Short mmCIF file of C-alpha atoms and ligand atoms in Angstrom, two decimals:
data_model
loop_
_atom_site.label_atom_id
_atom_site.label_comp_id
_atom_site.label_asym_id
_atom_site.label_seq_id
_atom_site.Cartn_x
_atom_site.Cartn_y
_atom_site.Cartn_z
CA UNK V 269 9.47 -2.07 2.22
CA UNK V 270 7.79 0.86 0.41
CA UNK V 271 4.12 -0.28 -0.72
CA UNK V 272 3.57 -0.26 -4.44
CA UNK V 273 -0.10 0.64 -4.85
CA UNK V 274 -2.69 1.99 -7.40
CA UNK V 275 -5.93 3.72 -6.72
CA UNK V 276 -9.28 2.12 -7.28
CA UNK V 277 -12.32 4.55 -6.49
CA UNK V 278 -9.92 6.56 -4.26
CA UNK V 279 -8.53 3.84 -2.33
CA UNK V 280 -4.77 2.33 -2.40
CA UNK V 281 -4.71 -1.24 -3.49
CA UNK V 282 -1.38 -3.09 -3.05
CA UNK V 283 0.09 -4.23 -6.29
CA UNK V 284 1.66 -7.32 -4.72
CA UNK V 285 1.66 -11.11 -5.04
CA UNK V 286 0.44 -13.72 -2.51
CA UNK V 287 4.06 -14.51 -1.46
CA UNK V 288 4.95 -10.87 -1.39
CA UNK V 289 2.03 -10.19 1.05
CA UNK V 290 3.02 -13.07 3.27
CA UNK V 291 6.81 -11.66 3.35
CA UNK V 292 5.21 -8.12 4.06
CA UNK V 293 3.04 -9.26 6.97
CA UNK V 294 5.69 -11.72 8.39
CA UNK V 295 8.28 -8.86 8.38
CA UNK V 296 5.90 -6.70 10.40
CA UNK V 297 5.22 -9.36 12.79
CA UNK V 298 9.09 -9.91 13.36
CA UNK V 299 9.39 -6.30 14.22
CA UNK V 300 6.32 -6.32 16.28
CA UNK V 301 4.96 -3.34 14.19
CA UNK V 302 1.29 -3.90 14.47
CA UNK V 303 -0.78 -3.98 11.04
CA UNK V 304 -4.30 -4.30 9.69
CA UNK V 305 -4.69 -6.06 6.31
CA UNK V 306 -7.86 -5.61 4.47
CA UNK V 307 -8.83 -8.12 1.77
CA UNK V 308 -10.75 -5.75 -0.55
CA UNK V 309 -13.57 -6.52 -3.03
CA UNK V 310 -16.52 -4.46 -4.62
CA UNK V 311 -18.81 -5.34 -1.63
CA UNK V 312 -16.25 -3.60 0.88
CA UNK V 313 -15.81 -0.69 -1.37
CA UNK V 314 -19.71 -0.29 -1.44
CA UNK V 315 -19.65 -0.33 2.53
CA UNK V 316 -16.76 2.14 2.42
CA UNK V 317 -18.85 4.44 0.21
CA UNK V 318 -21.50 4.65 2.78
CA UNK V 319 -19.83 4.34 6.02
CA UNK V 320 -17.23 6.92 6.94
CA UNK V 321 -15.50 5.12 9.77
CA UNK V 322 -15.09 2.07 7.56
CA UNK V 323 -13.77 4.32 4.73
CA UNK V 324 -11.19 5.59 7.06
CA UNK V 325 -10.13 2.15 7.95
CA UNK V 326 -9.81 1.19 4.40
CA UNK V 327 -7.60 4.45 3.62
CA UNK V 328 -5.43 3.84 6.50
CA UNK V 329 -5.10 -0.03 6.29
CA UNK V 330 -1.31 -1.03 6.19
CA UNK V 331 -1.98 -3.61 3.27
CA UNK V 332 -5.13 -3.83 1.10
CA UNK V 333 -4.98 -7.01 -1.04
CA UNK V 334 -7.18 -7.37 -4.15
CA UNK V 335 -9.17 -10.23 -2.87
CA UNK V 336 -12.13 -10.07 -5.38
CA UNK V 337 -11.93 -10.39 -9.45
CA UNK V 338 -13.71 -6.94 -9.47
CA UNK V 339 -10.67 -5.12 -8.02
CA UNK V 340 -8.24 -6.87 -10.49
CA UNK V 341 -10.69 -6.12 -13.32
CA UNK V 342 -10.74 -2.29 -12.21
CA UNK V 343 -7.07 -2.42 -12.14
CA UNK V 344 -6.85 -4.04 -15.58
CA UNK V 345 -9.04 -1.16 -17.02
CA UNK V 346 -6.23 1.07 -15.91
CA UNK V 347 -3.70 -1.15 -17.75
CA UNK V 348 -2.30 -3.01 -14.75
CA UNK V 349 -2.16 -6.80 -14.62
CA UNK V 350 -2.60 -7.68 -10.91
CA UNK V 351 -3.04 -11.34 -9.86
CA UNK V 352 -5.95 -11.84 -7.26
CA UNK V 353 -4.90 -12.30 -3.79
CA UNK V 354 -7.74 -14.39 -2.19
CA UNK V 355 -8.00 -13.51 1.50
CA UNK V 356 -8.49 -17.03 2.40
CA UNK V 357 -5.16 -18.17 0.65
CA UNK V 358 -3.39 -15.34 2.17
CA UNK V 359 -4.65 -16.19 5.66
CA UNK V 360 -3.61 -19.87 5.22
CA UNK V 361 -0.22 -19.10 4.01
CA UNK V 362 0.17 -16.81 6.93
CA UNK V 363 -0.95 -19.45 9.36
CA UNK V 364 1.47 -22.01 7.88
CA UNK V 365 4.51 -19.46 8.20
CA UNK V 366 3.54 -18.60 11.82
CA UNK V 367 3.78 -22.13 12.63
CA UNK V 368 7.16 -22.49 10.99
CA UNK V 369 8.45 -19.32 12.72
CA UNK V 370 6.69 -20.48 16.05
CA UNK V 371 4.34 -17.47 16.19
CA UNK V 372 1.08 -17.39 17.88
CA UNK V 373 -2.11 -17.28 16.11
CA UNK V 374 -5.55 -16.13 17.60
CA UNK V 375 -9.00 -16.90 15.80
CA UNK V 376 -11.98 -14.81 16.41
CA UNK V 377 -15.21 -15.45 14.62
CA UNK V 378 -17.94 -17.68 13.23
CA UNK V 379 -20.23 -19.93 15.10
CA UNK V 380 -18.72 -21.80 18.12
CA UNK V 381 -18.92 -25.37 16.23
CA UNK V 382 -17.34 -23.97 13.30
CA UNK V 383 -14.67 -22.38 15.25
CA UNK V 384 -13.80 -25.44 17.25
CA UNK V 385 -13.60 -27.60 14.11
CA UNK V 386 -11.37 -24.83 12.38
CA UNK V 387 -9.03 -24.83 15.40
CA UNK V 388 -9.03 -28.69 15.38
CA UNK V 389 -8.33 -28.94 11.49
CA UNK V 390 -5.62 -26.23 11.58
CA UNK V 391 -3.87 -27.96 14.51
CA UNK V 392 -3.94 -31.20 12.79
CA UNK V 393 -2.71 -29.85 9.60
CA UNK V 394 0.03 -27.68 10.98
CA UNK V 395 1.52 -29.73 13.71
CA UNK V 396 2.97 -27.50 16.49
CA UNK V 397 0.73 -24.47 15.59
CA UNK V 398 0.16 -22.31 18.59
CA UNK V 399 -3.30 -21.08 18.62
CA UNK V 400 -3.13 -18.97 21.79
CA UNK V 401 -6.78 -17.64 21.72
CA UNK V 402 -9.95 -18.52 20.13
CA UNK V 403 -13.38 -17.07 20.44
CA UNK V 404 -16.68 -17.38 18.48
CA UNK V 405 -17.93 -14.21 16.70
CA UNK V 406 -21.34 -14.13 18.46
CA UNK V 407 -20.67 -11.51 21.14
CA UNK V 408 -22.61 -8.37 22.11
CA UNK V 409 -20.68 -4.87 22.21
CA UNK V 410 -20.58 -4.70 25.68
CA UNK V 411 -18.30 -7.93 25.63
CA UNK V 412 -15.80 -6.41 23.48
CA UNK V 413 -13.54 -4.79 25.87
CA UNK V 414 -13.27 -8.03 27.88
CA UNK V 415 -12.36 -10.12 24.74
CA UNK V 416 -9.92 -7.55 23.71
CA UNK V 417 -8.21 -7.65 27.20
CA UNK V 418 -8.31 -11.53 27.08
CA UNK V 419 -6.78 -11.50 23.66
CA UNK V 420 -3.90 -9.03 24.73
CA UNK V 421 -3.07 -11.16 27.55
CA UNK V 422 -2.19 -14.10 25.21
CA UNK V 423 0.25 -11.88 23.23
CA UNK V 424 -0.83 -12.93 19.81
CA UNK V 425 1.34 -12.09 16.88
CA UNK V 426 -1.37 -12.92 14.00
CA UNK V 427 -5.06 -12.30 14.70
CA UNK V 428 -7.63 -13.75 12.25
CA UNK V 429 -11.00 -12.09 12.44
CA UNK V 430 -13.88 -13.78 10.87
CA UNK V 431 -16.89 -11.70 11.45
CA UNK V 432 -17.65 -10.44 7.87
CA UNK V 433 -17.31 -6.99 6.71
CA UNK V 434 -17.85 -4.50 8.09
CA UNK V 435 -18.05 -5.90 11.59
CA UNK V 436 -14.47 -7.30 11.54
CA UNK V 437 -12.68 -4.28 10.23
CA UNK V 438 -14.54 -2.23 12.91
CA UNK V 439 -13.54 -4.78 15.62
CA UNK V 440 -10.11 -4.93 14.46
CA UNK V 441 -9.87 -1.18 14.79
CA UNK V 442 -10.83 -1.38 18.55
CA UNK V 443 -8.52 -3.98 19.05
CA UNK V 444 -5.71 -2.02 17.68
CA UNK V 445 -6.40 0.72 20.20
CA UNK V 446 -5.00 -1.58 22.65
CA UNK V 447 -2.99 -4.21 20.84
CA UNK V 448 -0.51 -2.21 18.85
CA UNK V 449 1.98 -5.16 18.14
CA UNK V 450 -0.02 -7.69 16.31
CA UNK V 451 -0.97 -8.39 12.49
CA UNK V 452 -4.67 -8.39 12.13
CA UNK V 453 -6.46 -9.64 9.13
CA UNK V 454 -10.28 -9.84 8.37
CA UNK V 455 -11.17 -13.25 6.85
CA UNK V 456 -14.70 -13.11 6.13
CA UNK V 457 -16.28 -16.61 5.95
CA UNK V 458 -12.79 -18.43 5.88
CA UNK V 459 -13.41 -20.52 9.00
CA UNK V 460 -16.56 -21.85 7.54
CA UNK V 461 -14.52 -22.99 4.59
CA UNK V 462 -11.81 -24.54 6.70
CA UNK V 463 -14.25 -26.30 8.93
CA UNK V 464 -16.10 -27.85 5.94
CA UNK V 465 -19.28 -26.06 6.45
CA UNK V 466 -19.07 -24.10 3.24
CA UNK V 467 -17.52 -25.57 0.26
CA UNK V 468 -14.68 -23.66 -1.70
CA UNK V 469 -14.98 -23.16 -5.48
CA UNK V 470 -13.32 -25.89 -7.74
CA UNK V 471 -9.94 -24.82 -8.85
CA UNK V 472 -11.27 -24.01 -12.38
CA UNK V 473 -13.44 -21.29 -10.92
CA UNK V 474 -10.70 -19.91 -8.67
CA UNK V 475 -8.29 -19.68 -11.69
CA UNK V 476 -10.81 -17.82 -13.66
CA UNK V 477 -11.54 -15.37 -11.06
CA UNK V 478 -15.05 -16.68 -10.89
CA UNK V 479 -15.15 -17.94 -7.28
CA UNK V 480 -17.76 -15.34 -6.38
CA UNK V 481 -20.10 -16.78 -9.08
CA UNK V 482 -19.80 -20.17 -7.56
CA UNK V 483 -20.41 -19.03 -4.01
CA UNK V 484 -23.42 -17.15 -5.14
CA UNK V 485 -24.86 -20.20 -6.83
CA UNK V 486 -24.21 -22.25 -3.58
CA UNK V 487 -25.31 -19.50 -1.27
CA UNK V 488 -28.11 -17.76 -3.09
CA UNK V 489 -28.66 -15.40 -0.12
CA UNK V 490 -25.58 -13.63 -1.53
CA UNK V 491 -27.25 -12.66 -4.67
CA UNK V 492 -28.83 -9.70 -3.19
CA UNK V 493 -25.67 -8.63 -1.59
CA UNK V 494 -23.66 -8.94 -4.83
CA UNK V 495 -26.24 -7.70 -7.34
CA UNK V 496 -26.95 -4.50 -5.33
CA UNK V 497 -23.25 -3.76 -5.62
CA UNK V 498 -21.64 -5.03 -8.73
CA UNK V 499 -23.34 -2.80 -11.49
CA UNK V 500 -22.52 0.39 -9.62
CA UNK V 501 -18.96 -0.66 -8.91
CA UNK V 502 -18.33 -1.46 -12.70
CA UNK V 503 -20.02 1.70 -13.69
CA UNK V 504 -17.68 3.75 -11.30
CA UNK V 505 -14.41 1.94 -12.13
CA UNK V 506 -15.05 2.35 -15.98
CA UNK V 507 -15.63 5.98 -15.47
CA UNK V 508 -12.50 6.17 -13.32
CA UNK V 509 -10.39 4.47 -15.89
CA UNK V 510 -11.56 6.65 -18.65
CA UNK V 511 -10.76 9.73 -16.55
CA UNK V 512 -7.40 8.58 -15.40
CA UNK V 513 -5.79 6.75 -18.09
CA UNK V 514 -8.16 6.45 -20.94
CA UNK V 515 -9.65 3.24 -21.21
CA UNK V 516 -7.73 0.15 -22.54
CA UNK V 517 -4.38 1.88 -22.43
CA UNK V 518 -1.81 -0.61 -21.42
CA UNK V 519 0.21 1.00 -18.70
CA UNK V 520 2.62 -1.38 -16.86
CA UNK V 521 2.94 -4.81 -15.66
CA UNK V 522 3.15 -5.69 -11.94
N1 UDP G 607 -20.05 -13.92 11.89
C1 UDP G 607 -19.80 -13.67 13.15
N2 UDP G 607 -20.45 -13.10 14.04
C2 UDP G 607 -21.37 -12.20 13.34
C3 UDP G 607 -21.65 -12.03 11.99
C4 UDP G 607 -20.97 -13.22 11.24
O1 UDP G 607 -18.86 -14.53 13.57
O2 UDP G 607 -22.05 -11.25 14.09
C5 UDP G 607 -19.22 -14.80 11.00
C6 UDP G 607 -20.19 -15.82 10.11
O3 UDP G 607 -20.51 -16.91 11.08
C7 UDP G 607 -19.34 -16.20 9.05
C8 UDP G 607 -18.52 -14.91 8.66
O4 UDP G 607 -18.73 -14.08 9.92
O5 UDP G 607 -18.36 -17.22 9.52
C9 UDP G 607 -19.03 -13.99 7.62
O6 UDP G 607 -19.10 -14.86 6.59
P1 UDP G 607 -19.39 -14.21 5.09
O7 UDP G 607 -19.40 -15.49 4.29
O8 UDP G 607 -20.60 -13.42 5.21
O9 UDP G 607 -18.21 -13.36 4.62
P2 UDP G 607 -17.47 -13.12 3.26
O10 UDP G 607 -16.51 -14.21 3.23
O11 UDP G 607 -18.55 -12.95 2.49
O12 UDP G 607 -16.59 -11.73 3.67
#
């Protein structure tokens, strides 16, 4: 299946729906064609602008879904209506489909207590789900190789890595040097939400694309992270939109 993409700040973003993304990933799992999925937002773009290795990962990712409303806004400025594909929703649907297809799932990341609660809750929600491997996200660099070897031995088909960006994508890159057959996705703070340690935004905020506002309000430590990034991101995408298409030009629908 050929990807349909559009560039935002030089990176290909997939113009795909949530169900399209699930089908894409499951198709790859079925054929044992390993992939890396990145759920992109303005923060990730800011990291890529400063970190060459991370930028390369983003450029070569097999699927880049617009997780943040900043990315869908950037596309809108180019005349493209694209729905947001929140990473947490994509990961949830992938887990459900893996249960249905009897594919194994590995969970890596978050604090031990959060990880254990996530595991228990997912197993209760998706009866029969095969969680073949789980490991908390607090390990030193010298432990990485051992963890990757253990993970490989369990033959995972879907690997969810919740270490936050850029750590998770850099760790996935290392995993993929050895494990070439699995689908990897970085899921940020999703385990915290599934374990109930962090509350997800109410539906209204999600539908409006304002989940980030809610999360910032609930976790004020995010303010510094987001407000360092957002103005620069908006400035850059507006310039890009004017340069490429002329701003507010309706181009096409997804
Ligand atoms: N984390 C981890 N190991 C680390 C640093 C962070 O496992 O060395 C986990 C952390 O416990 C949290 C997640 O990574 O569960 C990062 O969550 P955050 O909300 O920062 O990610 P976002 O959703 O914003 O990408």
